[in-house]
Amino acid sequence: MNNHITREQLENYSTAFNSDRASRVACDAVMAGGLLGSCRNPAVIRKMNHEFSLTLKQGAITNQKQSGRCWLFAATNVMRFRIIEKLHLEDFELSQNYLLFWDKLEKSNWFLENILDTVDEPVGSRILCFLLDAPVADGGQWDMMANLVAKYGVVPKYSMPESSPSSSTREMNRILTELLRNDACILRQAAKDKKDRQSLEEMKGRMLKGVYRMLCICLGEPPKTVDMEARDKEGKFIQDTGLTPEEFFKKYVDINLNDYISLINAPTAHKPFYHRYTVKMLGNVKEGSPVCYLNLPIEELKKAAIAQLKDGEPVWFGCDMGPCICRELGIMDPDLYDFKDFLQTDFPMDKAQRLDYGQSLMTHAMVFQGVNLDENGLPTRWRVENSWGDDKGKKGYFVMSDSWFTEYMYQVVVNKKYLTKEQLDILNTETIELEPWDPMGSLA
C-alpha cells in the first residue's frame, strides 16, 4: 500500500472532479460568492422567524467589539435587566471594563499561584505547557464572574467606560502574557535556588504590583465609589451617591449569585449524566468558589431555561458559536448550510464525538431573552441577545432553532429553584475533577 500521494491518484481525482457537473457548478459558485454564502439553505432561512411566543424586553444591544469578553457582557446583560425592570428605565448598562480589570488581576494571581504549585514540573510537561499557553485569556465562566462580583461588586458603565485596550484586547493581552511568562521564569528559577514559599509569595506580590500598574494604564483605575444616576420612563431623575461597588450591586442588582447553578450537556462516555463536575486549575479568584457543573441530558437544560424565562428572567448560556450560524441574518440552525448536496460531503459525528475529537466546545456566551413554544409547550426556537452590536442579526438579536440548541448548546445557568429534587440532590454528591484540558474547561 502506498503511503504517499501518487501521480496516478492525482490524475484520477482530477478526472472525477471534471466529469462531475455538480462539482464544477459548485466551484464556480463558491469562487464567486464564498463557501458559506453559496451553501445557504433558503428553506431554513424562511422558517427562522424572529417572533416568539414569550419575549422579554431588554435595553439597547451591547457590543464587546474586538475582545473575548462575551461571558462578562452576557452576565452584565442579565444583571442590568433587573435594574431596568426595578427602576422602570428605558436602558442601562453596567461597566464590563470594570469587571475586566479585576478579572485580569485575579487571573494573574491565579496563574502565578499555579506556577508556584508546579515548580517541580519539568519544562515541556503538559501541565506547565497548559499554564503558559494563555494565562490571561479574555474568556471566562459564570462561576468566575460570580466570584468577581462577590469580591468587587459592579458599577455603571459611565463610572468606568470603555478604553481602547478594553475594546480591543489583543495588544494588552500580548504584553501582559509576556510579563507573566517572564515572572513565571523568575519564580521557577528562584524555587530552583531554594527560596522558600514565603519569599516566593513576596516576589509574587511585587509582580502583581506591576500587573496592577499596567492594567491601570490600559483600562483606567477602578472607582472606589460610584453614583447611581438615571432617568426613568416617566422622566423622574434617580440619584443615589457615594456607593461602593459592592453596595451598588446589593442595592440595585440584588441577585444572590449563590442561587444560580451551571447545567451542562456533555454526553461523552467519561462524563456520565447526573454527576457533579469541576475542572482542575479553572478559575480566577483564588479564594472564590470553584467552577461547578451538573451534567444533564439536553432536554433538562431546556426545561429549566424555559421555566426561568416564564418567570420573566433572562438566562445566561454558553455554546459553540462556530458551526451553522449566519451573523448577517442572525440565524443558528444545523441545516442552515447544505454541505451534503453542495459539497457532496457529510459530517456524521455526533455531539459526544465532536467533543472527544476537538471539533466542538463552548466558545461564546449569550443570553436567552425569549422562546417560541408550540401548542404542546415544547420549544421550536429561542430568542438570543448577543453582544456583537446592533448591526449583526436582527438589530443585535439572533434566532436559534431548537435543533441547534440540542447539538451545540453546552451550558445554561439557572436559579436552583427551577431544578427538580433529584437534580438538587446531585449538589450534595462528590465532585468529579476533570483534567485542565477537558472541553468543559473551555472559556466563553
XYZ file of N, CA, C and O in Angstrom, residues 101-293:
772
model
N -10.999 44.519 34.381
C -9.819 44.910 35.161
C -9.561 43.895 36.262
O -8.455 43.353 36.401
N -10.581 43.619 37.071
C -10.387 42.725 38.207
C -10.154 41.292 37.747
O -9.402 40.542 38.395
N -10.756 40.903 36.635
C -10.525 39.559 36.123
C -9.075 39.377 35.707
O -8.454 38.351 36.005
N -8.511 40.363 35.029
C -7.113 40.256 34.599
C -6.177 40.198 35.805
O -5.206 39.428 35.818
N -6.462 41.008 36.822
C -5.605 40.997 38.011
C -5.727 39.661 38.739
O -4.713 39.063 39.141
N -6.956 39.184 38.922
C -7.151 37.918 39.625
C -6.591 36.747 38.824
O -6.016 35.813 39.398
N -6.748 36.767 37.505
C -6.170 35.700 36.690
C -4.652 35.697 36.776
O -4.018 34.633 36.712
N -4.066 36.874 36.881
C -2.608 36.953 37.019
C -2.164 36.292 38.314
O -1.182 35.531 38.350
N -2.870 36.576 39.396
C -2.558 35.936 40.674
C -2.799 34.437 40.598
O -1.998 33.633 41.100
N -3.916 34.036 39.981
C -4.245 32.619 39.811
C -3.125 31.897 39.061
O -2.688 30.805 39.456
N -2.659 32.515 37.977
C -1.590 31.932 37.168
C -0.305 31.782 37.977
O 0.322 30.711 37.994
N 0.101 32.842 38.660
C 1.361 32.791 39.410
C 1.279 31.807 40.575
O 2.268 31.142 40.904
N 0.123 31.686 41.221
C -0.045 30.688 42.274
C 0.072 29.271 41.694
O 0.686 28.389 42.319
N -0.499 29.060 40.516
C -0.365 27.750 39.880
C 1.080 27.459 39.500
O 1.532 26.308 39.570
N 1.810 28.489 39.111
C 3.230 28.323 38.824
C 3.981 27.901 40.078
O 4.825 26.985 40.055
N 3.665 28.546 41.207
C 4.327 28.186 42.464
C 3.977 26.763 42.884
O 4.798 26.065 43.489
N 2.748 26.336 42.580
C 2.330 24.992 42.964
C 2.925 23.914 42.067
O 2.836 22.723 42.398
N 3.520 24.314 40.944
C 4.032 23.324 39.978
C 5.512 23.549 39.673
O 5.971 23.221 38.574
N 6.254 24.115 40.626
C 7.664 24.444 40.354
C 8.504 23.205 40.065
O 9.578 23.310 39.448
N 8.032 22.034 40.486
C 8.800 20.811 40.229
C 8.477 20.189 38.879
O 9.111 19.203 38.487
N 7.494 20.739 38.177
C 7.187 20.227 36.844
C 8.301 20.602 35.866
O 8.744 21.753 35.831
N 8.764 19.665 35.055
C 9.822 19.995 34.093
C 9.298 20.874 32.962
O 8.110 20.828 32.623
N 10.172 21.675 32.404
C 9.807 22.441 31.219
C 9.385 21.468 30.121
O 10.049 20.468 29.865
N 8.243 21.771 29.497
C 7.728 20.880 28.465
C 6.679 19.914 28.962
O 6.057 19.217 28.146
N 6.447 19.860 30.283
C 5.388 18.979 30.787
C 4.033 19.497 30.331
O 3.861 20.697 30.080
N 3.061 18.606 30.260
C 1.752 19.010 29.751
C 1.114 20.065 30.656
O 0.496 21.014 30.167
N 1.256 19.909 31.970
C 0.673 20.870 32.906
C 1.295 22.244 32.714
O 0.589 23.258 32.622
N 2.619 22.305 32.648
C 3.285 23.605 32.510
C 2.955 24.240 31.160
O 2.711 25.457 31.081
N 2.932 23.449 30.113
C 2.567 23.990 28.793
C 1.143 24.545 28.813
O 0.867 25.599 28.231
N 0.244 23.849 29.504
C -1.125 24.318 29.623
C -1.172 25.669 30.345
O -1.854 26.605 29.905
N -0.469 25.785 31.452
C -0.484 27.027 32.225
C 0.098 28.198 31.436
O -0.407 29.321 31.493
N 1.159 27.948 30.695
C 1.856 29.023 29.981
C 1.155 29.430 28.686
O 1.434 30.489 28.137
N 0.228 28.601 28.214
C -0.376 28.836 26.908
C -1.121 30.169 26.840
O -0.882 30.975 25.936
N -2.029 30.424 27.752
C -2.828 31.661 27.727
C -3.211 32.029 29.160
O -4.352 31.822 29.577
N -2.265 32.584 29.921
C -2.517 32.830 31.353
C -3.594 33.859 31.637
O -4.208 33.822 32.703
N -3.837 34.793 30.735
C -4.839 35.841 30.994
C -5.767 36.013 29.795
O -6.058 37.122 29.357
N -6.256 34.915 29.265
C -7.204 34.981 28.147
C -8.452 35.745 28.576
O -8.803 35.797 29.758
N -9.140 36.344 27.607
C -10.319 37.161 27.900
C -11.495 36.350 28.423
O -12.345 36.871 29.138
N -11.583 35.069 28.044
C -12.775 34.286 28.320
C -12.950 33.938 29.781
O -12.054 34.126 30.616
N -14.140 33.422 30.094
C -14.410 33.040 31.466
C -15.672 32.215 31.587
O -16.320 31.874 30.600
N -16.018 31.908 32.833
C -17.165 31.085 33.156
C -18.089 31.836 34.107
O -17.681 32.794 34.771
N -19.342 31.407 34.183
C -20.312 32.046 35.081
C -19.797 32.106 36.513
O -19.859 33.139 37.169
N -19.281 30.999 37.033
C -18.804 30.982 38.417
C -17.632 31.925 38.625
O -17.463 32.483 39.717
N -16.818 32.122 37.610
C -15.722 33.077 37.702
C -16.259 34.498 37.789
O -15.757 35.329 38.554
N -17.311 34.790 37.009
C -17.959 36.100 37.107
C -18.550 36.306 38.493
O -18.413 37.369 39.109
N -19.216 35.269 39.019
C -19.826 35.371 40.344
C -18.783 35.663 41.412
O -19.030 36.450 42.337
N -17.607 35.062 41.289
C -16.535 35.334 42.249
C -16.049 36.776 42.169
O -15.774 37.416 43.192
N -15.949 37.307 40.948
C -15.540 38.707 40.780
C -16.560 39.652 41.409
O -16.197 40.589 42.135
N -17.836 39.416 41.129
C -18.883 40.310 41.627
C -18.991 40.227 43.149
O -19.194 41.232 43.825
N -18.852 39.026 43.706
C -18.909 38.869 45.154
C -17.787 39.657 45.838
O -17.970 40.203 46.939
N -16.642 39.753 45.191
C -15.483 40.426 45.795
C -15.442 41.911 45.479
O -15.081 42.728 46.342
N -15.839 42.286 44.252
C -15.630 43.662 43.798
C -16.912 44.412 43.454
O -16.860 45.613 43.184
N -18.055 43.737 43.432
C -19.285 44.404 43.063
C -19.329 44.761 41.587
O -18.566 44.228 40.769
N -20.225 45.685 41.226
C -20.346 46.173 39.851
C -20.542 47.681 39.895
O -20.891 48.247 40.930
N -20.328 48.329 38.751
C -20.510 49.784 38.660
C -21.199 50.121 37.342
O -21.135 49.347 36.383
N -21.866 51.274 37.272
C -22.457 51.702 35.997
C -21.372 51.903 34.943
O -20.215 52.206 35.267
N -21.736 51.775 33.692
C -20.756 51.914 32.619
C -20.145 53.307 32.595
O -18.956 53.464 32.312
N -20.943 54.332 32.936
C -20.405 55.691 32.904
C -19.365 55.919 33.997
O -18.587 56.865 33.921
N -19.311 55.053 35.005
C -18.325 55.205 36.076
C -16.966 54.621 35.699
O -15.944 55.008 36.280
N -16.947 53.664 34.766
C -15.686 53.135 34.234
C -15.939 52.718 32.797
O -16.145 51.549 32.486
N -15.940 53.713 31.898
C -16.273 53.434 30.489
C -15.185 52.637 29.781
O -14.105 52.382 30.333
N -15.478 52.250 28.560
C -14.520 51.510 27.742
C -13.270 52.335 27.467
O -13.316 53.567 27.407
N -12.151 51.644 27.320
C -10.918 52.260 26.840
C -10.556 51.589 25.521
O -11.159 50.582 25.143
N -9.565 52.110 24.841
C -9.139 51.467 23.600
C -8.683 50.030 23.840
O -9.098 49.121 23.124
N -7.856 49.755 24.878
C -7.452 48.362 25.115
C -8.576 47.450 25.590
O -8.537 46.247 25.327
N -9.602 47.988 26.280
C -10.695 47.105 26.706
C -11.546 46.687 25.513
O -12.075 45.569 25.477
N -11.680 47.569 24.524
C -12.471 47.261 23.342
C -11.711 46.421 22.323
O -12.310 45.780 21.466
N -10.399 46.435 22.413
C -9.560 45.635 21.520
C -8.388 45.130 22.355
O -7.377 45.812 22.500
N -8.534 43.932 22.909
C -7.652 43.486 23.994
C -6.369 42.808 23.521
O -5.524 42.468 24.345
N -6.215 42.582 22.242
C -5.101 41.771 21.752
C -3.737 42.299 22.212
O -2.906 41.546 22.734
N -3.486 43.597 22.032
C -2.171 44.141 22.380
C -1.914 44.049 23.882
O -0.827 43.657 24.315
N -2.899 44.438 24.682
C -2.741 44.368 26.133
C -2.490 42.928 26.575
O -1.602 42.673 27.412
N -3.242 42.001 26.036
C -3.076 40.597 26.417
C -1.696 40.074 26.042
O -1.091 39.291 26.791
N -1.211 40.502 24.886
C 0.114 40.027 24.449
C 1.208 40.507 25.398
O 2.072 39.724 25.816
N 1.171 41.787 25.767
C 2.191 42.336 26.661
C 2.056 41.742 28.058
O 3.064 41.395 28.706
N 0.818 41.619 28.537
C 0.599 41.067 29.867
C 1.021 39.597 29.923
O 1.601 39.143 30.923
N 0.763 38.859 28.868
C 1.190 37.458 28.820
C 2.705 37.341 28.849
O 3.267 36.493 29.566
N 3.386 38.199 28.102
C 4.849 38.169 28.121
C 5.380 38.497 29.515
O 6.326 37.860 30.004
N 4.773 39.486 30.163
C 5.181 39.851 31.524
C 5.018 38.665 32.472
O 5.922 38.344 33.265
N 3.879 37.986 32.403
C 3.616 36.880 33.323
C 4.500 35.671 33.032
O 4.916 34.958 33.955
N 4.788 35.419 31.770
C 5.710 34.317 31.470
C 7.110 34.622 31.990
O 7.806 33.727 32.493
N 7.523 35.879 31.878
C 8.803 36.277 32.480
C 8.783 36.068 33.980
O 9.742 35.558 34.574
N 7.668 36.462 34.618
C 7.548 36.290 36.056
C 7.573 34.812 36.432
O 8.168 34.425 37.451
N 6.939 33.981 35.624
C 6.951 32.538 35.887
C 8.369 31.990 35.818
O 8.782 31.166 36.662
N 9.104 32.446 34.849
C 10.500 32.020 34.709
C 11.310 32.421 35.939
O 12.079 31.620 36.488
N 11.113 33.650 36.411
C 11.836 34.151 37.581
C 11.467 33.351 38.826
O 12.340 32.956 39.622
N 10.175 33.087 39.013
C 9.734 32.344 40.190
C 10.260 30.910 40.175
O 10.696 30.383 41.215
N 10.229 30.274 39.034
C 10.725 28.896 38.950
C 12.234 28.827 39.189
O 12.725 27.895 39.827
N 12.963 29.834 38.705
C 14.398 29.860 38.955
C 14.672 30.098 40.445
O 15.578 29.481 41.023
N 13.888 30.992 41.061
C 14.056 31.248 42.491
C 13.765 29.993 43.307
O 14.445 29.700 44.295
N 12.750 29.235 42.898
C 12.447 27.981 43.594
C 13.579 26.975 43.417
O 13.942 26.252 44.354
N 14.170 26.961 42.234
C 15.311 26.076 41.971
C 16.502 26.465 42.829
O 17.314 25.607 43.220
N 16.587 27.768 43.148
C 17.668 28.271 44.005
C 17.332 28.138 45.483
O 17.978 28.772 46.329
N 16.288 27.374 45.788
C 15.909 27.015 47.162
C 15.277 28.156 47.951
O 15.317 28.158 49.189
N 14.679 29.120 47.290
C 13.911 30.139 48.003
C 12.680 29.469 48.618
O 12.046 28.631 47.977
N 12.333 29.863 49.868
C 11.170 29.249 50.497
C 9.877 29.860 49.970
O 9.882 30.882 49.279
N 8.743 29.236 50.327
C 7.457 29.674 49.777
C 7.123 31.109 50.180
O 6.574 31.867 49.378
N 7.449 31.485 51.403
C 7.154 32.851 51.824
C 7.908 33.864 50.975
O 7.344 34.891 50.565
N 9.166 33.593 50.685
C 9.950 34.501 49.838
C 9.370 34.559 48.431
O 9.308 35.628 47.803
N 8.923 33.410 47.929
C 8.330 33.372 46.599
C 7.014 34.151 46.555
O 6.728 34.852 45.579
N 6.236 34.061 47.626
C 4.980 34.810 47.684
C 5.252 36.312 47.726
O 4.504 37.108 47.132
N 6.291 36.715 48.410
C 6.656 38.138 48.444
C 7.081 38.614 47.059
O 6.729 39.726 46.627
N 7.818 37.788 46.353
C 8.194 38.127 44.977
C 6.941 38.261 44.116
O 6.813 39.195 43.322
N 6.015 37.334 44.308
C 4.773 37.370 43.538
C 4.000 38.659 43.806
O 3.417 39.264 42.890
N 3.974 39.103 45.053
C 3.281 40.343 45.394
C 3.841 41.533 44.639
O 3.095 42.404 44.167
N 5.163 41.583 44.521
C 5.789 42.686 43.765
C 5.458 42.584 42.286
O 5.270 43.598 41.598
N 5.369 41.371 41.790
C 4.997 41.168 40.384
C 3.567 41.649 40.126
O 3.283 42.297 39.113
N 2.651 41.353 41.038
C 1.267 41.778 40.877
C 1.127 43.296 40.925
O 0.233 43.866 40.293
N 2.010 43.943 41.664
C 2.003 45.411 41.681
C 2.262 45.949 40.275
O 1.627 46.926 39.838
N 3.174 45.301 39.547
C 3.431 45.702 38.165
C 2.255 45.414 37.258
O 1.947 46.198 36.352
N 1.559 44.305 37.490
C 0.359 43.982 36.711
C -0.717 45.034 36.947
O -1.359 45.515 36.004
N -0.912 45.403 38.219
C -1.919 46.416 38.558
C -1.619 47.727 37.839
O -2.515 48.361 37.267
N -0.354 48.125 37.847
C 0.038 49.367 37.170
C -0.267 49.292 35.677
O -0.818 50.236 35.097
N 0.059 48.164 35.047
C -0.194 48.019 33.619
C -1.688 48.080 33.327
O -2.118 48.717 32.358
N -2.492 47.439 34.160
C -3.935 47.447 33.942
C -4.515 48.844 34.117
O -5.422 49.249 33.376
N -4.008 49.589 35.096
C -4.469 50.973 35.279
C -4.163 51.817 34.041
O -4.986 52.631 33.603
N -2.973 51.617 33.490
C -2.576 52.383 32.309
C -3.478 52.033 31.124
O -3.868 52.908 30.345
N -3.838 50.751 30.993
C -4.619 50.298 29.838
C -6.120 50.508 30.001
O -6.810 50.849 29.038
N -6.622 50.285 31.210
C -8.065 50.247 31.413
C -8.589 51.376 32.295
O -9.799 51.609 32.351
N -7.683 52.093 32.971
C -8.089 53.071 33.965
C -8.196 52.409 35.327
O -8.434 51.199 35.427
N -8.027 53.178 36.391
C -8.135 52.601 37.729
C -9.601 52.509 38.131
O -10.354 53.464 37.980
N -10.025 51.366 38.670
C -11.431 51.207 39.048
C -11.857 52.189 40.131
O -11.083 52.496 41.047
N -13.077 52.716 40.052
C -13.569 53.652 41.067
C -13.823 52.948 42.393
O -14.214 51.783 42.427
N -13.592 53.680 43.472
C -13.858 53.129 44.808
C -15.288 53.404 45.240
O -15.846 52.660 46.052
N -15.878 54.478 44.749
C -17.293 54.756 44.991
C -17.916 55.238 43.683
O -17.226 55.776 42.808
N -19.232 55.054 43.570
C -19.944 55.455 42.360
C -21.281 56.085 42.743
O -21.769 55.925 43.873
N -21.857 56.789 41.795
C -23.186 57.375 41.963
C -24.150 56.676 41.010
O -23.800 56.371 39.870
N -25.359 56.452 41.489
C -26.411 55.955 40.622
C -27.192 57.147 40.109
O -27.812 57.890 40.893
N -27.147 57.369 38.806
C -27.863 58.488 38.197
C -28.543 57.994 36.924
O -27.891 57.475 36.017
N -29.859 58.158 36.892
C -30.627 57.712 35.729
C -31.967 58.437 35.724
O -32.376 59.031 36.724
N -32.647 58.388 34.590
C -33.982 58.977 34.478
C -34.942 57.881 34.015
O -34.687 57.203 33.021
N -36.049 57.703 34.749
C -36.962 56.620 34.426
C -37.871 56.985 33.255
O -37.772 58.092 32.686
N -38.761 56.076 32.893
C -39.611 56.269 31.715
C -40.569 57.442 31.878
O -41.027 58.008 30.884
N -40.878 57.813 33.103
C -41.775 58.949 33.360
C -41.025 60.260 33.475
O -41.617 61.315 33.724
N -39.700 60.212 33.318
C -38.890 61.430 33.369
C -38.366 61.773 34.753
O -37.693 62.795 34.929
N -38.638 60.929 35.734
C -38.149 61.190 37.090
C -36.661 60.893 37.178
O -36.187 59.849 36.741
N -35.903 61.842 37.779
C -34.461 61.677 37.916
C -34.163 60.887 39.184
O -34.654 61.197 40.272
N -33.347 59.852 39.031
C -32.952 58.996 40.151
C -31.504 59.271 40.480
O -30.636 59.225 39.597
N -31.223 59.563 41.743
C -29.851 59.867 42.148
C -29.566 59.237 43.506
O -30.363 59.336 44.441
N -28.436 58.548 43.580
C -28.004 57.902 44.823
C -26.481 57.946 44.806
O -25.850 57.330 43.950
N -25.874 58.652 45.723
C -24.446 58.962 45.625
C -23.619 58.218 46.675
O -24.133 57.775 47.708
N -22.321 58.118 46.365
C -21.343 57.609 47.319
C -21.437 56.133 47.635
O -21.083 55.705 48.738
N -21.872 55.326 46.667
C -21.998 53.890 46.896
C -20.705 53.167 46.544
O -20.053 53.476 45.540
N -20.305 52.208 47.359
C -19.216 51.335 46.931
C -19.751 50.412 45.843
O -20.971 50.184 45.745
N -18.882 49.840 45.025
C -19.365 48.902 44.007
C -20.132 47.715 44.593
O -21.102 47.244 44.003
N -19.712 47.265 45.782
C -20.428 46.174 46.428
C -21.819 46.629 46.862
O -22.795 45.873 46.720
N -21.929 47.841 47.386
C -23.242 48.380 47.773
C -24.136 48.581 46.561
O -25.346 48.326 46.618
N -23.545 49.030 45.460
C -24.324 49.232 44.234
C -24.938 47.909 43.773
O -26.118 47.844 43.423
N -24.126 46.860 43.770
C -24.633 45.550 43.360
C -25.757 45.091 44.270
O -26.817 44.655 43.800
N -25.542 45.175 45.567
C -26.541 44.684 46.516
C -27.845 45.462 46.424
O -28.940 44.889 46.497
N -27.761 46.781 46.219
C -28.955 47.619 46.231
C -29.709 47.575 44.913
O -30.951 47.531 44.901
N -28.998 47.572 43.791
C -29.670 47.739 42.508
C -29.768 46.463 41.669
O -30.721 46.293 40.902
N -28.790 45.569 41.776
C -28.900 44.298 41.055
C -29.636 43.280 41.926
O -30.576 42.622 41.482
N -29.190 43.168 43.162
C -29.910 42.379 44.174
C -30.179 40.952 43.709
O -31.299 40.459 43.730
N -29.121 40.279 43.290
C -29.201 38.856 42.949
C -28.328 38.078 43.928
O -27.195 38.480 44.198
N -28.829 36.989 44.429
C -27.999 36.071 45.207
C -27.348 35.108 44.217
O -27.960 34.132 43.779
N -26.123 35.400 43.846
C -25.455 34.607 42.820
C -25.228 33.170 43.257
O -25.042 32.289 42.413
N -25.250 32.928 44.555
C -25.088 31.550 45.041
C -26.292 30.672 44.710
O -26.218 29.451 44.830
N -27.404 31.301 44.315
C -28.606 30.541 43.965
C -28.579 30.017 42.537
O -29.484 29.280 42.132
N -27.556 30.389 41.759
C -27.529 30.033 40.337
C -26.569 28.878 40.082
O -25.444 28.857 40.591
N -27.036 27.940 39.276
C -26.325 26.691 39.043
C -26.051 26.527 37.555
O -26.919 26.794 36.713
N -24.840 26.066 37.222
C -24.485 25.779 35.828
C -24.874 24.350 35.470
O -24.360 23.395 36.064
N -25.780 24.242 34.517
C -26.152 22.938 33.974
C -25.429 22.755 32.646
O -25.467 23.644 31.796
N -24.771 21.642 32.476
C -24.070 21.390 31.217
C -24.637 20.151 30.545
O -25.272 19.307 31.179
N -24.396 20.072 29.245
C -24.735 18.882 28.476
C -23.478 18.428 27.755
O -23.094 18.993 26.740
N -22.814 17.432 28.339
C -21.596 16.859 27.760
C -21.797 15.347 27.699
O -21.457 14.628 28.648
N -22.360 14.844 26.597
C -22.749 13.435 26.521
C -21.615 12.490 26.157
O -21.779 11.574 25.338
N -20.445 12.678 26.758
C -19.295 11.816 26.465
C -19.241 10.668 27.463
O -19.748 10.770 28.582
N -18.597 9.576 27.073
C -18.606 8.353 27.887
C -17.988 8.553 29.260
O -18.425 7.949 30.242
N -16.954 9.408 29.353
C -16.261 9.560 30.639
C -16.869 10.649 31.518
O -16.321 10.950 32.584
N -18.003 11.216 31.094
C -18.708 12.198 31.932
C -20.186 11.795 32.030
O -21.047 12.397 31.382
N -20.499 10.784 32.801
C -21.894 10.324 32.885
C -22.819 11.438 33.383
O -22.409 12.310 34.160
N -24.060 11.392 32.912
C -25.066 12.344 33.375
C -25.353 12.131 34.870
O -25.055 11.090 35.447
N -25.958 13.154 35.449
C -26.394 13.155 36.850
C -25.222 13.036 37.821
O -25.306 12.378 38.855
N -24.130 13.709 37.439
C -22.982 13.850 38.340
C -22.553 15.317 38.366
O -22.890 16.096 37.479
N -21.819 15.634 39.396
C -21.306 16.992 39.604
C -19.832 17.024 39.191
O -19.065 16.125 39.574
N -19.443 18.064 38.437
C -18.082 18.132 37.915
C -17.448 19.496 38.204
O -18.140 20.507 38.347
N -16.112 19.473 38.263
C -15.336 20.701 38.221
C -14.137 20.429 37.323
O -13.931 19.301 36.863
N -13.354 21.456 37.044
C -12.192 21.322 36.164
C -10.961 21.813 36.915
O -10.954 22.933 37.456
N -9.936 21.009 36.966
C -8.708 21.384 37.654
C -8.124 22.666 37.053
O -8.106 22.833 35.833
N -7.666 23.550 37.918
C -6.953 24.770 37.523
C -7.816 25.761 36.754
O -7.293 26.675 36.112
N -9.142 25.603 36.804
C -10.032 26.536 36.121
C -10.582 27.523 37.141
O -11.249 27.130 38.098
N -10.302 28.798 36.940
C -10.806 29.804 37.868
C -10.095 31.127 37.701
O -9.289 31.321 36.791
N -10.387 32.056 38.594
C -9.692 33.341 38.609
C -9.443 33.829 40.042
O -8.311 34.064 40.420
N -10.481 33.970 40.853
C -10.320 34.454 42.223
C -9.893 33.281 43.104
O -10.637 32.319 43.274
N -8.697 33.386 43.672
C -8.097 32.247 44.377
C -8.954 31.785 45.547
O -9.095 30.588 45.789
N -9.532 32.731 46.285
C -10.327 32.369 47.454
C -11.797 32.156 47.123
O -12.632 31.934 48.009
N -12.139 32.257 45.837
C -13.536 32.145 45.426
C -14.021 30.708 45.348
O -13.265 29.752 45.572
N -15.281 30.561 45.024
C -15.870 29.227 44.882
C -15.391 28.588 43.584
O -15.215 29.269 42.574
N -15.179 27.282 43.584
C -14.746 26.602 42.359
C -15.851 26.558 41.315
O -17.038 26.644 41.640
N -15.450 26.418 40.069
C -16.411 26.212 38.992
C -17.102 24.870 39.216
O -16.452 23.860 39.496
N -18.426 24.878 39.105
C -19.202 23.661 39.379
C -20.247 23.464 38.287
O -20.932 24.414 37.905
N -20.355 22.229 37.786
C -21.325 21.885 36.752
C -22.167 20.690 37.188
O -21.656 19.756 37.815
